[in-house]
Amino acid sequence: MSNDIKFDPMTGEPIRQPAETPAPAAQETQTPAPETAAPAAQEAAQAAQAPAPKKGKTGKIIAGVVAAAAVVTGGVFGAKSLTDGGLSGGSPVDQFRTAVENTFVADDMTESFKAAGDIIEDGTYAVDAAIEAQGQKITVRVDTEKGGMSLDVGAKISGMDVDATLFVDDKKVTVDLSKLADIEPLSYDYTSDKSDKGDSYLVKTAGADNLKTIDSMLQMIQSMSGKQDKDKIQDSFYKKLEELDYDELEEKEFTIGGEKVSCGGYETTMTGEFIYDLMDTVYEEAYGKGISDMMDELADMGADVSDTEDIESTLKDMDEIDVKYYLNDGKFAMLNFATESDDGDVDVEIYFEGKDIPWHEMTIKNVESDQEVKLTTEDKDDELVYAIETDGEEQARLEYSKDDGSFKAISGDETVAEGKIKVEGDTVKVEIDEISGQDVSLSCDISDDADVKAAPEGAKDILDMSEADFTAIATQIMSKMYGL
């Protein structure tokens, strides 16, 4: 480390240390690194993990924390313009945040993913999907808004006709099978106390503990559904990072856009204690409860959380992670994550070498094994071509047309998938016509045109149904489905 600098977390201004005072040790940090790159970039990140040496607990947690940070730092891609930043744009965290926004900018294809993320983020959206192959067809329509959801499912499979609607609100799940058979709507109250339902056929068959777990999960999902304030979540994340100590790195030369560029940067260290506090802070802002509170709440609801109750100790006991990041005009030039532990050392470097869009030319290097995975992007007038290479050989390629949104995914000599993804008005449309050589018709429209249906009145409580009731309904459904 070179010049040791402390930064005031409130102002972002450097605090110079007296000459006779020893420089403080670097503390914790993390890198909410490559949030989401293009699908090809995601494959590159996944492939880079493959040749890594044994990671054990620490390595796995690094991957988990980076993934969590990816969600916090923006979801898919920002739509920021590239701006100058260098090492003069505020505190190290301010510059890190700017680099995240300026490095993972959307291109013509990833703009579709960003649009879909923006629609879903609002908490009120609709998904209209259908898949047809070899004469079989399934259709699904989901309408979601805060406090409720309706789901229509239709299918024609092997001579069976299925037509049903599911409703979910903050108290009950209701199923309407009236289009399928002469059956009154059925409901299940996932908030009710089942302790006095010991004689219920459903309770005796499914098990009271299992129903408690299902109830707990449904209640948790319902409480966490709806719009999240992404800006507040991001602010809490970066504010927490301001608590770390950052040391300025000496300038280093990188190749960016085919030219040699000298870049400065920062380094810091993140302890397990800090990682836990960071994740807990984000959960608190996003859901109004920390990690431990969520686990305790699930346990109080009756869920078996024995496998997750040691999350806090697992995170806090993990080895320190050293993080370095170099900046080039407000964008990342390189990110480095490293840790040493009894489970095995981890040292990963990520280089962003694209001139206009940094992640378009990206190299992920496993320093321990000296292996690399590269993402390259050829930006033509009417087409984007992403390619993933290992050891200089192309492993996969994605071709995307800017004109009509059509794409072709190729692995080796095989076309893995072919279709189209495009934003049309307020709707993101995805179509797939071929998967691994098989003719498949798949469509999925994501829009903000949600129209949540109200559950029918007078639904029958399945907790009050007898074995004979269940048998009669099952018999009727099977008869109708098979046309008997």
PDB file of N, CA and C in Angstrom, residues 298-341:
ATOM      1  N   LEU A 298     -39.430 -16.441  11.053  1.00  0.00           N
ATOM      2  CA  LEU A 298     -39.788 -17.719  10.438  1.00  0.00           C
ATOM      3  C   LEU A 298     -39.909 -18.811  11.502  1.00  0.00           C
ATOM      4  N   ALA A 299     -38.987 -18.799  12.455  1.00  0.00           N
ATOM      5  CA  ALA A 299     -39.033 -19.798  13.521  1.00  0.00           C
ATOM      6  C   ALA A 299     -40.294 -19.630  14.362  1.00  0.00           C
ATOM      7  N   ASP A 300     -40.647 -18.380  14.676  1.00  0.00           N
ATOM      8  CA  ASP A 300     -41.860 -18.115  15.451  1.00  0.00           C
ATOM      9  C   ASP A 300     -43.108 -18.557  14.704  1.00  0.00           C
ATOM     10  N   MET A 301     -43.053 -18.485  13.371  1.00  0.00           N
ATOM     11  CA  MET A 301     -44.185 -18.908  12.561  1.00  0.00           C
ATOM     12  C   MET A 301     -44.299 -20.421  12.490  1.00  0.00           C
ATOM     13  N   GLY A 302     -43.259 -21.108  12.955  1.00  0.00           N
ATOM     14  CA  GLY A 302     -43.310 -22.564  12.948  1.00  0.00           C
ATOM     15  C   GLY A 302     -42.405 -23.215  11.940  1.00  0.00           C
ATOM     16  N   ALA A 303     -41.638 -22.414  11.180  1.00  0.00           N
ATOM     17  CA  ALA A 303     -40.755 -23.000  10.166  1.00  0.00           C
ATOM     18  C   ALA A 303     -39.512 -23.596  10.821  1.00  0.00           C
ATOM     19  N   ASP A 304     -38.989 -24.653  10.222  1.00  0.00           N
ATOM     20  CA  ASP A 304     -37.762 -25.282  10.698  1.00  0.00           C
ATOM     21  C   ASP A 304     -36.587 -24.541  10.070  1.00  0.00           C
ATOM     22  N   VAL A 305     -35.914 -23.713  10.845  1.00  0.00           N
ATOM     23  CA  VAL A 305     -34.784 -22.935  10.324  1.00  0.00           C
ATOM     24  C   VAL A 305     -33.471 -23.397  10.930  1.00  0.00           C
ATOM     25  N   SER A 306     -33.413 -24.642  11.341  1.00  0.00           N
ATOM     26  CA  SER A 306     -32.208 -25.152  11.977  1.00  0.00           C
ATOM     27  C   SER A 306     -31.005 -25.114  11.053  1.00  0.00           C
ATOM     28  N   ASP A 307     -31.255 -25.237   9.733  1.00  0.00           N
ATOM     29  CA  ASP A 307     -30.141 -25.246   8.780  1.00  0.00           C
ATOM     30  C   ASP A 307     -29.609 -23.849   8.505  1.00  0.00           C
ATOM     31  N   THR A 308     -30.355 -22.821   8.891  1.00  0.00           N
ATOM     32  CA  THR A 308     -29.939 -21.452   8.575  1.00  0.00           C
ATOM     33  C   THR A 308     -29.659 -20.613   9.815  1.00  0.00           C
ATOM     34  N   GLU A 309     -29.850 -21.185  10.993  1.00  0.00           N
ATOM     35  CA  GLU A 309     -29.704 -20.371  12.185  1.00  0.00           C
ATOM     36  C   GLU A 309     -28.248 -19.997  12.465  1.00  0.00           C
ATOM     37  N   ASP A 310     -27.287 -20.638  11.788  1.00  0.00           N
ATOM     38  CA  ASP A 310     -25.896 -20.301  12.013  1.00  0.00           C
ATOM     39  C   ASP A 310     -25.358 -19.358  10.934  1.00  0.00           C
ATOM     40  N   ILE A 311     -26.255 -18.709  10.166  1.00  0.00           N
ATOM     41  CA  ILE A 311     -25.817 -17.782   9.128  1.00  0.00           C
ATOM     42  C   ILE A 311     -24.933 -16.691   9.721  1.00  0.00           C
ATOM     43  N   GLU A 312     -25.359 -16.143  10.845  1.00  0.00           N
ATOM     44  CA  GLU A 312     -24.598 -15.056  11.456  1.00  0.00           C
ATOM     45  C   GLU A 312     -23.185 -15.492  11.815  1.00  0.00           C
ATOM     46  N   SER A 313     -23.054 -16.620  12.500  1.00  0.00           N
ATOM     47  CA  SER A 313     -21.722 -17.073  12.904  1.00  0.00           C
ATOM     48  C   SER A 313     -20.878 -17.464  11.695  1.00  0.00           C
ATOM     49  N   THR A 314     -21.510 -18.050  10.673  1.00  0.00           N
ATOM     50  CA  THR A 314     -20.769 -18.446   9.470  1.00  0.00           C
ATOM     51  C   THR A 314     -20.165 -17.235   8.784  1.00  0.00           C
ATOM     52  N   LEU A 315     -20.953 -16.179   8.646  1.00  0.00           N
ATOM     53  CA  LEU A 315     -20.442 -14.966   8.010  1.00  0.00           C
ATOM     54  C   LEU A 315     -19.384 -14.277   8.861  1.00  0.00           C
ATOM     55  N   LYS A 316     -19.669 -14.152  10.144  1.00  0.00           N
ATOM     56  CA  LYS A 316     -18.745 -13.433  11.019  1.00  0.00           C
ATOM     57  C   LYS A 316     -17.404 -14.142  11.173  1.00  0.00           C
ATOM     58  N   ASP A 317     -17.410 -15.466  11.035  1.00  0.00           N
ATOM     59  CA  ASP A 317     -16.175 -16.234  11.221  1.00  0.00           C
ATOM     60  C   ASP A 317     -15.350 -16.384   9.945  1.00  0.00           C
ATOM     61  N   MET A 318     -15.844 -15.875   8.834  1.00  0.00           N
ATOM     62  CA  MET A 318     -15.124 -16.052   7.579  1.00  0.00           C
ATOM     63  C   MET A 318     -13.833 -15.233   7.566  1.00  0.00           C
ATOM     64  N   ASP A 319     -12.919 -15.623   6.682  1.00  0.00           N
ATOM     65  CA  ASP A 319     -11.633 -14.949   6.585  1.00  0.00           C
ATOM     66  C   ASP A 319     -11.772 -13.578   5.927  1.00  0.00           C
ATOM     67  N   GLU A 320     -10.810 -12.712   6.217  1.00  0.00           N
ATOM     68  CA  GLU A 320     -10.836 -11.379   5.637  1.00  0.00           C
ATOM     69  C   GLU A 320     -10.698 -11.443   4.113  1.00  0.00           C
ATOM     70  N   ILE A 321     -11.369 -10.514   3.445  1.00  0.00           N
ATOM     71  CA  ILE A 321     -11.282 -10.408   1.986  1.00  0.00           C
ATOM     72  C   ILE A 321     -10.640  -9.066   1.648  1.00  0.00           C
ATOM     73  N   ASP A 322      -9.540  -9.124   0.906  1.00  0.00           N
ATOM     74  CA  ASP A 322      -8.878  -7.912   0.440  1.00  0.00           C
ATOM     75  C   ASP A 322      -9.449  -7.530  -0.918  1.00  0.00           C
ATOM     76  N   VAL A 323      -9.760  -6.262  -1.080  1.00  0.00           N
ATOM     77  CA  VAL A 323     -10.355  -5.784  -2.323  1.00  0.00           C
ATOM     78  C   VAL A 323      -9.546  -4.610  -2.858  1.00  0.00           C
ATOM     79  N   LYS A 324      -9.256  -4.663  -4.142  1.00  0.00           N
ATOM     80  CA  LYS A 324      -8.605  -3.549  -4.823  1.00  0.00           C
ATOM     81  C   LYS A 324      -9.438  -3.168  -6.034  1.00  0.00           C
ATOM     82  N   TYR A 325      -9.500  -1.889  -6.327  1.00  0.00           N
ATOM     83  CA  TYR A 325     -10.148  -1.472  -7.567  1.00  0.00           C
ATOM     84  C   TYR A 325      -9.409  -0.282  -8.154  1.00  0.00           C
ATOM     85  N   TYR A 326      -9.163  -0.386  -9.455  1.00  0.00           N
ATOM     86  CA  TYR A 326      -8.496   0.673 -10.200  1.00  0.00           C
ATOM     87  C   TYR A 326      -9.523   1.362 -11.091  1.00  0.00           C
ATOM     88  N   LEU A 327      -9.367   2.690 -11.225  1.00  0.00           N
ATOM     89  CA  LEU A 327     -10.363   3.492 -11.930  1.00  0.00           C
ATOM     90  C   LEU A 327      -9.768   4.201 -13.131  1.00  0.00           C
ATOM     91  N   ASN A 328     -10.573   4.301 -14.176  1.00  0.00           N
ATOM     92  CA  ASN A 328     -10.174   4.993 -15.385  1.00  0.00           C
ATOM     93  C   ASN A 328     -11.303   5.919 -15.819  1.00  0.00           C
ATOM     94  N   ASP A 329     -11.147   7.214 -15.576  1.00  0.00           N
ATOM     95  CA  ASP A 329     -12.166   8.203 -15.963  1.00  0.00           C
ATOM     96  C   ASP A 329     -13.554   7.820 -15.470  1.00  0.00           C
ATOM     97  N   GLY A 330     -13.648   7.472 -14.187  1.00  0.00           N
ATOM     98  CA  GLY A 330     -14.954   7.177 -13.603  1.00  0.00           C
ATOM     99  C   GLY A 330     -15.485   5.801 -13.909  1.00  0.00           C
ATOM    100  N   LYS A 331     -14.657   4.926 -14.457  1.00  0.00           N
ATOM    101  CA  LYS A 331     -15.067   3.553 -14.768  1.00  0.00           C
ATOM    102  C   LYS A 331     -14.044   2.596 -14.161  1.00  0.00           C
ATOM    103  N   PHE A 332     -14.434   1.346 -13.979  1.00  0.00           N
ATOM    104  CA  PHE A 332     -13.484   0.364 -13.486  1.00  0.00           C
ATOM    105  C   PHE A 332     -12.482  -0.005 -14.572  1.00  0.00           C
ATOM    106  N   ALA A 333     -11.229  -0.096 -14.172  1.00  0.00           N
ATOM    107  CA  ALA A 333     -10.205  -0.690 -15.030  1.00  0.00           C
ATOM    108  C   ALA A 333      -9.952  -2.129 -14.578  1.00  0.00           C
ATOM    109  N   MET A 334      -9.991  -2.332 -13.257  1.00  0.00           N
ATOM    110  CA  MET A 334      -9.772  -3.684 -12.724  1.00  0.00           C
ATOM    111  C   MET A 334     -10.359  -3.799 -11.323  1.00  0.00           C
ATOM    112  N   LEU A 335     -10.879  -4.979 -11.008  1.00  0.00           N
ATOM    113  CA  LEU A 335     -11.345  -5.335  -9.672  1.00  0.00           C
ATOM    114  C   LEU A 335     -10.579  -6.583  -9.233  1.00  0.00           C
ATOM    115  N   ASN A 336     -10.214  -6.630  -7.958  1.00  0.00           N
ATOM    116  CA  ASN A 336      -9.468  -7.782  -7.450  1.00  0.00           C
ATOM    117  C   ASN A 336     -10.009  -8.186  -6.084  1.00  0.00           C
ATOM    118  N   PHE A 337     -10.336  -9.486  -5.944  1.00  0.00           N
ATOM    119  CA  PHE A 337     -10.783 -10.057  -4.683  1.00  0.00           C
ATOM    120  C   PHE A 337      -9.780 -11.125  -4.270  1.00  0.00           C
ATOM    121  N   ALA A 338      -9.296 -11.061  -3.049  1.00  0.00           N
ATOM    122  CA  ALA A 338      -8.320 -12.064  -2.616  1.00  0.00           C
ATOM    123  C   ALA A 338      -8.506 -12.376  -1.140  1.00  0.00           C
ATOM    124  N   THR A 339      -8.317 -13.644  -0.785  1.00  0.00           N
ATOM    125  CA  THR A 339      -8.372 -14.056   0.603  1.00  0.00           C
ATOM    126  C   THR A 339      -7.499 -15.284   0.794  1.00  0.00           C
ATOM    127  N   GLU A 340      -6.958 -15.423   1.974  1.00  0.00           N
ATOM    128  CA  GLU A 340      -6.159 -16.588   2.317  1.00  0.00           C
ATOM    129  C   GLU A 340      -6.835 -17.300   3.476  1.00  0.00           C
ATOM    130  N   SER A 341      -6.970 -18.613   3.342  1.00  0.00           N
ATOM    131  CA  SER A 341      -7.613 -19.377   4.400  1.00  0.00           C
ATOM    132  C   SER A 341      -7.156 -20.821   4.350  1.00  0.00           C
TER     133      SER A 341
END
